[in-house]
Short mmCIF file of C-alpha atoms and ligand atoms in Angstrom, two decimals:
data_model
loop_
_atom_site.label_atom_id
_atom_site.label_comp_id
_atom_site.label_asym_id
_atom_site.label_seq_id
_atom_site.Cartn_x
_atom_site.Cartn_y
_atom_site.Cartn_z
CA MET A 747 0.40 12.36 -31.55
CA THR A 748 -0.47 13.64 -28.10
CA ILE A 749 1.67 16.02 -26.06
CA PHE A 750 2.30 13.10 -23.68
CA ASP A 751 3.80 10.97 -26.47
CA GLU A 752 5.76 13.91 -27.73
CA LEU A 753 7.19 15.28 -24.49
CA GLU A 754 6.74 12.95 -21.56
CA SER A 755 9.37 10.34 -20.80
CA SER A 756 8.80 6.75 -21.82
CA VAL A 757 9.07 5.85 -18.14
CA GLN A 758 5.31 6.40 -17.72
CA SER A 759 3.51 3.25 -16.69
CA TYR A 760 -0.04 3.62 -15.33
CA ALA A 761 -0.72 5.98 -18.22
CA ARG A 762 -0.12 3.08 -20.59
CA SER A 763 -2.59 0.81 -18.79
CA PHE A 764 -5.31 3.46 -18.72
CA PRO A 765 -4.92 5.48 -21.90
CA CYS A 766 -7.17 8.51 -21.57
CA VAL A 767 -6.90 12.03 -20.21
CA PHE A 768 -8.42 12.30 -16.74
CA HIS A 769 -9.91 15.56 -15.71
CA ARG A 770 -11.90 15.36 -12.49
CA ALA A 771 -12.35 12.95 -9.63
CA LYS A 772 -14.80 12.54 -6.79
CA ASP A 773 -14.87 9.85 -4.12
CA GLU A 774 -14.51 6.48 -5.89
CA TYR A 775 -14.89 7.92 -9.39
CA LEU A 776 -12.50 9.38 -11.94
CA PHE A 777 -13.80 11.27 -14.98
CA ASP A 778 -12.04 11.74 -18.29
CA GLU A 779 -12.10 14.83 -20.48
CA GLN A 780 -15.26 13.63 -22.17
CA GLY A 781 -16.93 13.24 -18.80
CA ARG A 782 -16.91 9.46 -18.88
CA ALA A 783 -16.91 7.96 -15.37
CA TYR A 784 -14.50 5.26 -14.23
CA LEU A 785 -14.75 3.40 -10.95
CA ASP A 786 -11.37 3.62 -9.27
CA PHE A 787 -10.07 0.27 -8.00
CA LEU A 788 -6.51 1.57 -8.10
CA SER A 789 -6.81 4.55 -5.74
CA GLY A 790 -3.37 5.91 -6.51
CA ALA A 791 -1.86 2.53 -5.56
CA GLY A 792 -3.28 2.93 -2.06
CA THR A 793 -2.86 6.70 -1.74
CA LEU A 794 -6.55 7.54 -1.88
CA ASN A 795 -7.96 5.36 0.90
CA TYR A 796 -10.59 8.03 1.63
CA GLY A 797 -11.45 8.59 -2.04
CA HIS A 798 -10.78 11.53 -4.34
CA ASN A 799 -11.31 15.08 -3.11
CA ASN A 800 -12.97 13.98 0.11
CA ASP A 801 -15.33 16.83 1.07
CA ILE A 802 -14.22 17.03 4.70
CA PHE A 803 -10.53 17.30 3.84
CA LYS A 804 -11.18 19.67 0.97
CA LYS A 805 -12.98 22.08 3.26
CA ALA A 806 -10.11 22.08 5.78
CA LEU A 807 -7.59 22.56 2.98
CA LEU A 808 -9.47 25.43 1.32
CA GLU A 809 -9.86 27.23 4.65
CA TYR A 810 -6.17 26.86 5.42
CA ILE A 811 -5.14 28.20 2.02
CA GLN A 812 -7.67 31.03 2.25
CA GLU A 813 -6.14 32.11 5.58
CA ASP A 814 -2.64 32.14 4.05
CA GLY A 815 -1.55 29.24 6.24
CA ILE A 816 2.11 28.23 5.85
CA THR A 817 2.65 26.13 2.73
CA HIS A 818 6.36 25.54 3.04
CA GLY A 819 8.43 25.95 6.16
CA LEU A 820 11.35 23.48 5.83
CA ASP A 821 11.18 21.67 9.15
CA MET A 822 10.23 24.71 11.20
CA HIS A 823 7.47 24.46 13.75
CA THR A 824 4.10 25.42 12.33
CA HIS A 825 0.60 25.40 13.65
CA ALA A 826 -0.40 22.82 11.01
CA LYS A 827 2.36 20.47 12.12
CA GLU A 828 1.51 20.94 15.78
CA ALA A 829 -2.15 20.17 15.17
CA PHE A 830 -1.28 17.06 13.16
CA LEU A 831 1.13 15.78 15.82
CA GLU A 832 -1.50 16.27 18.52
CA SER A 833 -4.15 14.39 16.56
CA PHE A 834 -1.79 11.59 15.60
CA ASN A 835 -0.69 11.19 19.20
CA GLN A 836 -4.17 11.35 20.66
CA HIS A 837 -6.09 9.21 18.18
CA ILE A 838 -3.50 6.88 16.70
CA LEU A 839 -0.59 6.29 19.08
CA GLN A 840 -2.11 6.58 22.55
CA PRO A 841 -5.16 4.33 22.06
CA ARG A 842 -2.80 1.64 20.74
CA ALA A 843 -0.27 2.12 23.55
CA LEU A 844 2.41 2.82 20.96
CA GLU A 845 5.33 5.03 21.84
CA TYR A 846 7.03 6.48 18.82
CA ARG A 847 8.71 9.66 17.77
CA LEU A 848 7.87 11.02 14.36
CA GLN A 849 10.47 11.90 11.78
CA PHE A 850 9.26 13.78 8.73
CA THR A 851 11.36 12.78 5.77
CA GLY A 852 11.17 13.90 2.18
CA PRO A 853 7.64 13.56 0.85
CA THR A 854 7.60 10.15 -0.86
CA GLY A 855 7.55 6.63 0.50
CA THR A 856 11.04 5.76 -0.61
CA ASN A 857 12.38 8.74 1.41
CA THR A 858 11.12 7.28 4.66
CA VAL A 859 12.49 3.83 3.81
CA GLU A 860 15.91 5.41 3.18
CA ALA A 861 15.74 7.15 6.55
CA ALA A 862 14.76 3.94 8.34
CA ILE A 863 17.57 1.91 6.81
CA LYS A 864 20.13 4.64 7.41
CA LEU A 865 19.10 5.06 11.03
CA ALA A 866 19.13 1.30 11.66
CA ARG A 867 22.70 1.13 10.37
CA LYS A 868 23.77 4.16 12.37
CA VAL A 869 22.27 2.93 15.63
CA THR A 870 23.49 -0.67 15.40
CA GLY A 871 26.79 -0.07 13.62
CA ARG A 872 25.90 -2.96 11.31
CA ASN A 873 25.56 -2.87 7.55
CA ASN A 874 23.34 -5.75 6.48
CA ILE A 875 19.57 -5.41 6.06
CA ILE A 876 17.27 -8.41 5.71
CA SER A 877 14.42 -8.03 3.27
CA PHE A 878 12.05 -10.50 1.68
CA THR A 879 11.33 -12.10 -1.67
CA ASN A 880 8.78 -10.06 -3.64
CA GLY A 881 9.18 -7.12 -1.26
CA PHE A 882 8.78 -3.60 -2.62
CA HIS A 883 10.20 -0.63 -0.73
CA GLY A 884 10.81 2.04 -3.36
CA VAL A 885 13.27 2.79 -6.13
CA THR A 886 16.00 5.02 -4.70
CA LEU A 887 19.20 3.05 -4.13
CA GLY A 888 18.88 2.13 -0.44
CA ALA A 889 15.23 1.19 -0.74
CA LEU A 890 15.88 -0.48 -4.08
CA SER A 891 18.46 -2.80 -2.46
CA ALA A 892 15.61 -4.07 -0.30
CA THR A 893 13.21 -4.35 -3.27
CA GLY A 894 12.97 -7.72 -5.01
CA ASN A 895 11.64 -6.91 -8.48
CA SER A 896 14.36 -7.42 -11.11
CA HIS A 897 12.88 -4.91 -13.56
CA HIS A 898 13.31 -2.19 -10.93
CA ARG A 899 16.63 -3.50 -9.65
CA GLN A 900 18.26 -3.67 -13.07
CA ALA A 901 17.62 0.01 -13.67
CA SER A 902 19.96 0.96 -10.82
CA GLY A 903 23.15 0.64 -12.86
CA VAL A 904 25.19 -0.01 -9.73
CA SER A 905 25.47 -3.00 -7.48
CA LEU A 906 22.78 -3.05 -4.85
CA SER A 907 24.55 -4.14 -1.73
CA GLY A 908 24.14 -4.42 2.02
CA ASN A 909 21.08 -6.61 1.75
CA THR A 910 20.21 -10.27 2.23
CA ARG A 911 16.98 -11.66 0.80
CA MET A 912 14.96 -14.18 2.79
CA PRO A 913 11.85 -16.15 1.79
CA PHE A 914 8.61 -14.32 2.70
CA ASP A 915 5.77 -16.18 4.38
CA GLY A 916 4.34 -18.76 1.97
CA TYR A 917 7.26 -18.50 -0.47
CA MET A 918 8.26 -22.13 0.04
CA GLY A 919 4.66 -23.35 -0.04
CA ASP A 920 2.06 -23.87 2.65
CA GLY A 921 3.10 -25.31 5.96
CA ILE A 922 6.71 -24.12 5.82
CA ASP A 923 7.62 -21.48 8.39
CA THR A 924 10.29 -19.51 6.58
CA THR A 925 11.36 -17.69 9.76
CA GLN A 926 12.96 -20.99 10.77
CA TYR A 927 15.35 -20.63 7.87
CA LEU A 928 16.20 -17.10 8.95
CA GLU A 929 16.72 -18.33 12.50
CA LYS A 930 19.01 -21.06 11.24
CA VAL A 931 21.27 -18.78 9.18
CA LEU A 932 21.50 -16.28 12.04
CA ASN A 933 22.61 -19.01 14.44
CA ASP A 934 25.18 -20.39 12.03
CA ALA A 935 28.48 -18.48 12.07
CA SER A 936 29.28 -20.01 8.68
CA SER A 937 25.97 -19.28 6.94
CA GLY A 938 27.49 -16.33 5.13
CA VAL A 939 24.73 -14.02 6.32
CA ASP A 940 26.04 -11.12 8.40
CA LEU A 941 24.11 -10.19 11.52
CA PRO A 942 21.76 -7.52 10.17
CA ALA A 943 20.99 -4.06 11.53
CA ALA A 944 17.34 -4.54 10.67
CA VAL A 945 14.68 -6.61 9.00
CA ILE A 946 12.30 -4.69 6.74
CA VAL A 947 8.97 -6.26 5.91
CA GLU A 948 5.52 -5.54 4.49
CA THR A 949 2.72 -7.38 6.34
CA VAL A 950 0.89 -7.62 3.02
CA GLN A 951 3.09 -7.23 -0.03
CA GLY A 952 1.37 -4.82 -2.40
CA GLU A 953 3.54 -4.55 -5.47
CA GLY A 954 4.77 -8.10 -4.89
CA GLY A 955 1.31 -9.54 -5.61
CA ILE A 956 -0.91 -9.08 -2.51
CA ASN A 957 0.91 -11.70 -0.44
CA ALA A 958 -0.38 -11.56 3.11
CA ALA A 959 1.93 -12.77 5.87
CA SER A 960 0.09 -14.66 8.59
CA PHE A 961 -0.09 -13.09 12.05
CA ASP A 962 1.77 -16.13 13.41
CA TRP A 963 4.59 -15.58 10.97
CA LEU A 964 4.82 -11.89 11.89
CA ARG A 965 4.95 -12.78 15.58
CA SER A 966 7.72 -15.34 14.94
CA LEU A 967 9.60 -12.69 13.01
CA GLU A 968 9.31 -10.23 15.88
CA THR A 969 10.45 -12.83 18.42
CA LEU A 970 13.41 -13.69 16.25
CA CYS A 971 14.36 -10.02 15.90
CA HIS A 972 14.22 -9.57 19.68
CA ARG A 973 16.29 -12.68 20.28
CA HIS A 974 19.05 -11.53 17.93
CA ASP A 975 18.81 -7.85 18.79
CA ILE A 976 17.77 -6.90 15.25
CA LEU A 977 15.52 -3.92 14.57
CA LEU A 978 12.15 -4.69 13.03
CA ILE A 979 10.96 -2.18 10.43
CA VAL A 980 7.42 -2.56 9.15
CA ASP A 981 6.96 -0.83 5.81
CA ASP A 982 3.32 0.21 6.17
CA ILE A 983 3.35 2.63 3.26
CA GLN A 984 0.69 0.73 1.31
CA ALA A 985 -0.78 -1.64 3.90
CA GLY A 986 -1.19 1.03 6.58
CA CYS A 987 -3.81 3.77 7.06
CA GLY A 988 -6.64 1.26 7.32
CA ARG A 989 -6.08 -0.75 4.16
CA THR A 990 -6.00 -4.11 5.95
CA GLY A 991 -8.77 -3.21 8.42
CA THR A 992 -6.87 -1.49 11.25
CA PHE A 993 -4.94 1.78 11.14
CA PHE A 994 -1.60 -0.07 11.23
CA SER A 995 -1.50 -3.34 9.36
CA PHE A 996 0.39 -5.08 12.17
CA GLU A 997 -2.20 -4.45 14.91
CA GLY A 998 -3.91 -7.79 14.41
CA ALA A 999 -0.61 -9.60 14.93
CA GLY A 1000 -0.07 -7.77 18.20
CA ILE A 1001 3.53 -6.88 17.36
CA LYS A 1002 5.36 -3.61 18.08
CA PRO A 1003 7.85 -2.79 15.36
CA ASP A 1004 10.89 -0.68 16.23
CA MET A 1005 10.22 1.53 13.23
CA VAL A 1006 7.25 2.01 10.92
CA THR A 1007 7.21 3.78 7.57
CA LEU A 1008 4.05 5.58 6.46
CA SER A 1009 3.27 7.52 3.31
CA LYS A 1010 0.71 6.99 0.51
CA SER A 1011 -2.62 7.51 2.35
CA ILE A 1012 -1.31 9.32 5.43
CA SER A 1013 -2.23 12.76 4.02
CA GLY A 1014 -5.59 11.35 2.97
CA TYR A 1015 -5.87 13.71 0.05
CA GLY A 1016 -3.20 12.45 -2.30
CA LEU A 1017 -0.83 15.18 -1.14
CA PRO A 1018 2.76 14.01 -0.68
CA LEU A 1019 3.69 13.26 2.92
CA ALA A 1020 5.93 10.59 4.42
CA LEU A 1021 6.91 9.87 7.96
CA LEU A 1022 8.97 7.47 9.96
CA LEU A 1023 7.85 6.30 13.38
CA LEU A 1024 10.72 5.31 15.59
CA ARG A 1025 11.15 3.93 19.06
CA PRO A 1026 12.23 6.95 21.17
CA ASP A 1027 15.62 5.48 22.14
CA LEU A 1028 16.46 4.99 18.45
CA ASP A 1029 16.16 8.70 17.81
CA GLN A 1030 19.90 9.21 17.71
CA TRP A 1031 20.08 11.65 14.84
CA SER A 1032 22.06 14.80 15.34
CA PRO A 1033 20.43 17.95 13.93
CA ALA A 1034 20.23 17.93 10.11
CA GLU A 1035 22.20 14.69 9.89
CA HIS A 1036 19.41 13.52 7.62
CA ASN A 1037 17.49 16.34 5.96
CA GLY A 1038 15.61 17.50 2.87
CA THR A 1039 13.80 20.58 1.59
CA PHE A 1040 10.32 19.11 1.68
CA ARG A 1041 10.25 17.49 5.11
CA GLY A 1042 6.72 17.63 6.26
CA ASN A 1043 4.30 19.19 3.85
CA ASN A 1044 2.13 21.69 5.71
CA ILE A 1045 -0.90 21.47 3.47
CA ALA A 1046 -0.65 17.68 3.77
CA PHE A 1047 -0.59 18.06 7.58
CA VAL A 1048 -3.94 19.83 7.33
CA THR A 1049 -5.61 17.02 5.38
CA ALA A 1050 -3.80 14.30 7.38
CA LYS A 1051 -5.20 15.76 10.58
CA ALA A 1052 -8.66 15.96 9.02
CA ALA A 1053 -8.38 12.30 7.99
CA ILE A 1054 -7.47 11.17 11.49
CA ASP A 1055 -10.08 13.34 13.18
CA SER A 1056 -12.87 12.26 10.88
CA TYR A 1057 -12.11 8.54 10.47
CA TRP A 1058 -10.02 7.31 13.39
CA GLN A 1059 -11.63 8.73 16.52
CA ASP A 1060 -13.95 5.74 16.73
CA ASP A 1061 -14.16 2.35 15.07
CA ARG A 1062 -16.87 3.09 12.51
CA LEU A 1063 -14.52 3.06 9.53
CA ALA A 1064 -12.72 -0.04 10.84
CA GLN A 1065 -16.06 -1.86 11.15
CA ASN A 1066 -17.11 -0.73 7.73
CA ILE A 1067 -13.83 -2.05 6.29
CA GLN A 1068 -14.51 -5.40 7.95
CA TYR A 1069 -17.90 -5.57 6.32
CA LYS A 1070 -16.63 -4.68 2.85
CA SER A 1071 -13.62 -6.98 3.25
CA HIS A 1072 -15.96 -9.94 3.71
CA LEU A 1073 -17.95 -8.88 0.71
CA ILE A 1074 -14.82 -8.68 -1.48
CA LYS A 1075 -13.36 -11.91 -0.17
CA ASN A 1076 -16.57 -13.80 -0.67
CA ARG A 1077 -16.91 -12.53 -4.22
CA LEU A 1078 -13.29 -13.13 -5.24
CA GLU A 1079 -13.25 -16.64 -3.80
CA LYS A 1080 -16.46 -17.52 -5.61
CA LEU A 1081 -15.16 -15.99 -8.84
CA ALA A 1082 -11.99 -18.06 -8.56
CA GLU A 1083 -13.98 -21.21 -7.97
CA HIS A 1084 -16.56 -20.53 -10.68
CA TYR A 1085 -14.19 -19.62 -13.50
CA GLY A 1086 -10.93 -20.98 -12.27
CA GLU A 1087 -10.61 -24.71 -11.97
CA GLY A 1088 -7.31 -24.08 -10.25
CA GLN A 1089 -6.32 -21.11 -12.36
CA PHE A 1090 -7.56 -18.22 -10.25
CA LYS A 1091 -6.80 -17.61 -6.61
CA ALA A 1092 -8.16 -14.97 -4.22
CA LYS A 1093 -5.49 -13.35 -2.04
CA GLY A 1094 -4.97 -10.70 0.60
CA ARG A 1095 -6.44 -9.25 3.77
CA GLY A 1096 -8.95 -6.51 4.59
CA MET A 1097 -9.53 -4.22 1.64
CA PHE A 1098 -6.10 -5.19 0.36
CA GLN A 1099 -7.23 -8.07 -1.81
CA GLY A 1100 -6.72 -9.34 -5.30
CA ILE A 1101 -7.15 -12.28 -7.59
CA SER A 1102 -4.21 -14.12 -9.06
CA CYS A 1103 -4.65 -15.17 -12.70
CA VAL A 1104 -1.40 -17.22 -12.85
CA THR A 1105 -0.17 -15.35 -15.94
CA GLY A 1106 0.41 -11.66 -16.37
CA GLU A 1107 -0.94 -11.93 -19.91
CA LEU A 1108 -4.37 -13.00 -18.71
CA ALA A 1109 -4.45 -10.48 -15.85
CA SER A 1110 -3.52 -7.70 -18.25
CA LYS A 1111 -6.23 -8.68 -20.75
CA ILE A 1112 -8.82 -8.62 -17.99
CA SER A 1113 -7.57 -5.26 -16.72
CA GLN A 1114 -7.73 -3.79 -20.24
CA ASN A 1115 -11.19 -5.17 -20.83
CA ALA A 1116 -12.39 -3.84 -17.47
CA PHE A 1117 -11.12 -0.39 -18.43
CA THR A 1118 -13.30 -0.35 -21.55
CA LYS A 1119 -16.24 -1.04 -19.21
CA GLY A 1120 -15.37 1.83 -16.87
CA LEU A 1121 -13.33 0.09 -14.17
CA ILE A 1122 -9.75 0.98 -13.34
CA ILE A 1123 -8.01 -2.05 -11.89
CA GLU A 1124 -4.24 -2.60 -12.00
CA THR A 1125 -2.05 -5.67 -11.75
CA SER A 1126 0.89 -6.45 -9.47
CA GLY A 1127 3.13 -9.41 -8.70
CA ALA A 1128 6.35 -10.87 -10.12
CA ASP A 1129 4.69 -11.46 -13.51
CA SER A 1130 1.96 -8.80 -12.99
CA GLU A 1131 -0.38 -11.77 -12.58
CA VAL A 1132 -2.53 -10.41 -9.74
CA LEU A 1133 -5.48 -8.07 -10.28
CA LYS A 1134 -5.49 -5.68 -7.32
CA CYS A 1135 -8.85 -4.56 -5.89
CA LEU A 1136 -7.64 -1.40 -4.19
CA CYS A 1137 -10.83 0.65 -4.09
CA PRO A 1138 -11.15 3.52 -1.59
CA LEU A 1139 -12.01 2.29 1.91
CA THR A 1140 -14.92 4.73 1.86
CA ILE A 1141 -16.47 3.31 -1.32
CA SER A 1142 -20.24 2.77 -1.16
CA THR A 1143 -21.41 -0.84 -1.07
CA GLU A 1144 -23.29 -0.16 -4.27
CA SER A 1145 -20.18 1.01 -6.14
CA LEU A 1146 -18.16 -1.84 -4.69
CA ASN A 1147 -20.65 -4.39 -6.00
CA LYS A 1148 -20.77 -2.61 -9.31
CA GLY A 1149 -16.97 -2.75 -9.62
CA LEU A 1150 -16.93 -6.44 -8.77
CA ASP A 1151 -19.68 -7.02 -11.36
CA ILE A 1152 -17.60 -5.29 -14.02
CA LEU A 1153 -14.59 -7.34 -12.98
CA GLU A 1154 -16.60 -10.53 -13.46
CA GLN A 1155 -17.94 -9.39 -16.83
CA ALA A 1156 -14.43 -8.50 -17.98
CA MET A 1157 -13.05 -11.83 -16.79
CA ARG A 1158 -15.81 -13.84 -18.36
CA GLU A 1159 -15.49 -12.13 -21.74
CA VAL A 1160 -11.75 -12.67 -21.88
CA LEU A 1161 -12.09 -16.34 -20.90
CA VAL A 1162 -14.71 -16.91 -23.59
CA LYS A 1163 -12.55 -15.17 -26.15
CA ILE A 1164 -9.53 -17.33 -25.43
CA ASP A 1165 -11.76 -20.43 -25.43
CA GLN A 1166 -11.13 -21.22 -21.82
CA ILE A 1167 -14.80 -21.33 -20.97
CA PRO A 1168 -17.80 -21.96 -23.25
CA GLU A 1169 -19.92 -19.03 -24.39
CA GLN A 1170 -22.90 -20.51 -22.47
CA LYS A 1171 -21.11 -20.50 -19.12
CA GLN A 1172 -23.40 -18.93 -16.56
CA TYR A 1173 -22.59 -15.82 -14.64
CA LEU A 1174 -21.78 -16.32 -11.02
CA ASP A 1175 -23.83 -13.27 -10.23
CA TYR A 1176 -27.13 -13.83 -12.04
CA ASP A 1177 -28.12 -10.16 -11.75
CA ILE A 1178 -25.50 -9.02 -14.21
CA ALA A 1179 -26.21 -11.60 -16.91
CA SER A 1180 -28.25 -9.00 -18.75
C1 PLP B 999 4.72 2.69 -2.78
C2 PLP B 999 5.58 2.01 -1.80
C3 PLP B 999 6.87 2.47 -1.48
C4 PLP B 999 7.49 3.63 -2.20
O1 PLP B 999 6.79 4.80 -2.08
P1 PLP B 999 7.01 5.97 -3.15
O2 PLP B 999 6.14 7.08 -2.69
O3 PLP B 999 6.63 5.41 -4.49
O4 PLP B 999 8.45 6.32 -3.10
C5 PLP B 999 7.57 1.82 -0.50
N1 PLP B 999 7.06 0.75 0.14
C6 PLP B 999 5.84 0.26 -0.14
C7 PLP B 999 5.33 -0.90 0.62
C8 PLP B 999 5.08 0.86 -1.13
O5 PLP B 999 3.88 0.36 -1.45
#
């Protein structure tokens, strides 16, 4: 029995999917205690967009620690915070003509979602929040009310109130604009849906199964929010920081949310940091009305600034993401066609893509088999039916192709084993047949 079985809570989850003891990590690779390498297509669920222990960030971090830079300062002004704010303003907000104030919340994603919901209620004086089917916003009570997944919801032990669920884009099938339903219930005084303080939405649902909302749908949602004077909160915790191809995932849609939540990859280094962007006039907090001990993590400010300065001053990374996105899309679509006969479906946008296997059982078998071949790839979705290709954005083309090759090998083997395809079935990618 390992110390993990003996002492660590049964709540562990990723540890069950990838049962080994990891020891080191570099760029797109994780290494276990025996030194075996694993390609990382999980990337801390979107926290390691720039890979593990990125050399540039590591250097900045080591220098800061060496100089006895502030590690913890509550929300006091520090040089590290100042430098981060300046970089964020100069390279992220200003070039996009976005005007936001930054609120540093507690260090995890769910903390910033709580702050957004609380502020929306305070500012509007309304209680209801609209969220969407298959949405995931975190597991503390406020954020959990907006989360769809029943496994997570049932653990709350209290009623999760103040929330109305609406169908996400595509939920009712192709060709149905679900914002029309939302419009209808908001116009109907007898619909039973209270005028909400805010709508909270992911542009691409990560945990919900890589469901990408169309830009048209996002624009309709924004128009609707404006018409009814509802605040629009984009939860960009997983889809942001370049994952879909642009720094913010909503840039392509041309919308301007009233609030934006960021966490996961904002520090760039896997250090906890979460922030809420809010329209300046919404900043109606009184001092310490919402607080927390770990608001703004100074060592995370150092790496977050390094990430912005090294990857977002020009469009090289964005272009590189475009290139790799096409590569992934092309491969996943061909895989689906070659092995699928209607069973598999490629989904997502940018480097936020996956392949739906219809059943969680099949997706899990493929994930497990891939792990034995040195690829870490997790599932998401209502039935965990979608294999998520969440490799670092900075992955080399060579490693990316290698990971996709392993994915194909793992898929093919499982399908042969369950007699879904004949042993003789050719590989899609001839190179890996050997
Ligand atoms: C991960 C995630 C959260 C919650 O973040 P935690 O750091 O786990 O609290 C919220 N929203 C989205 C979209 C996420 O992907």
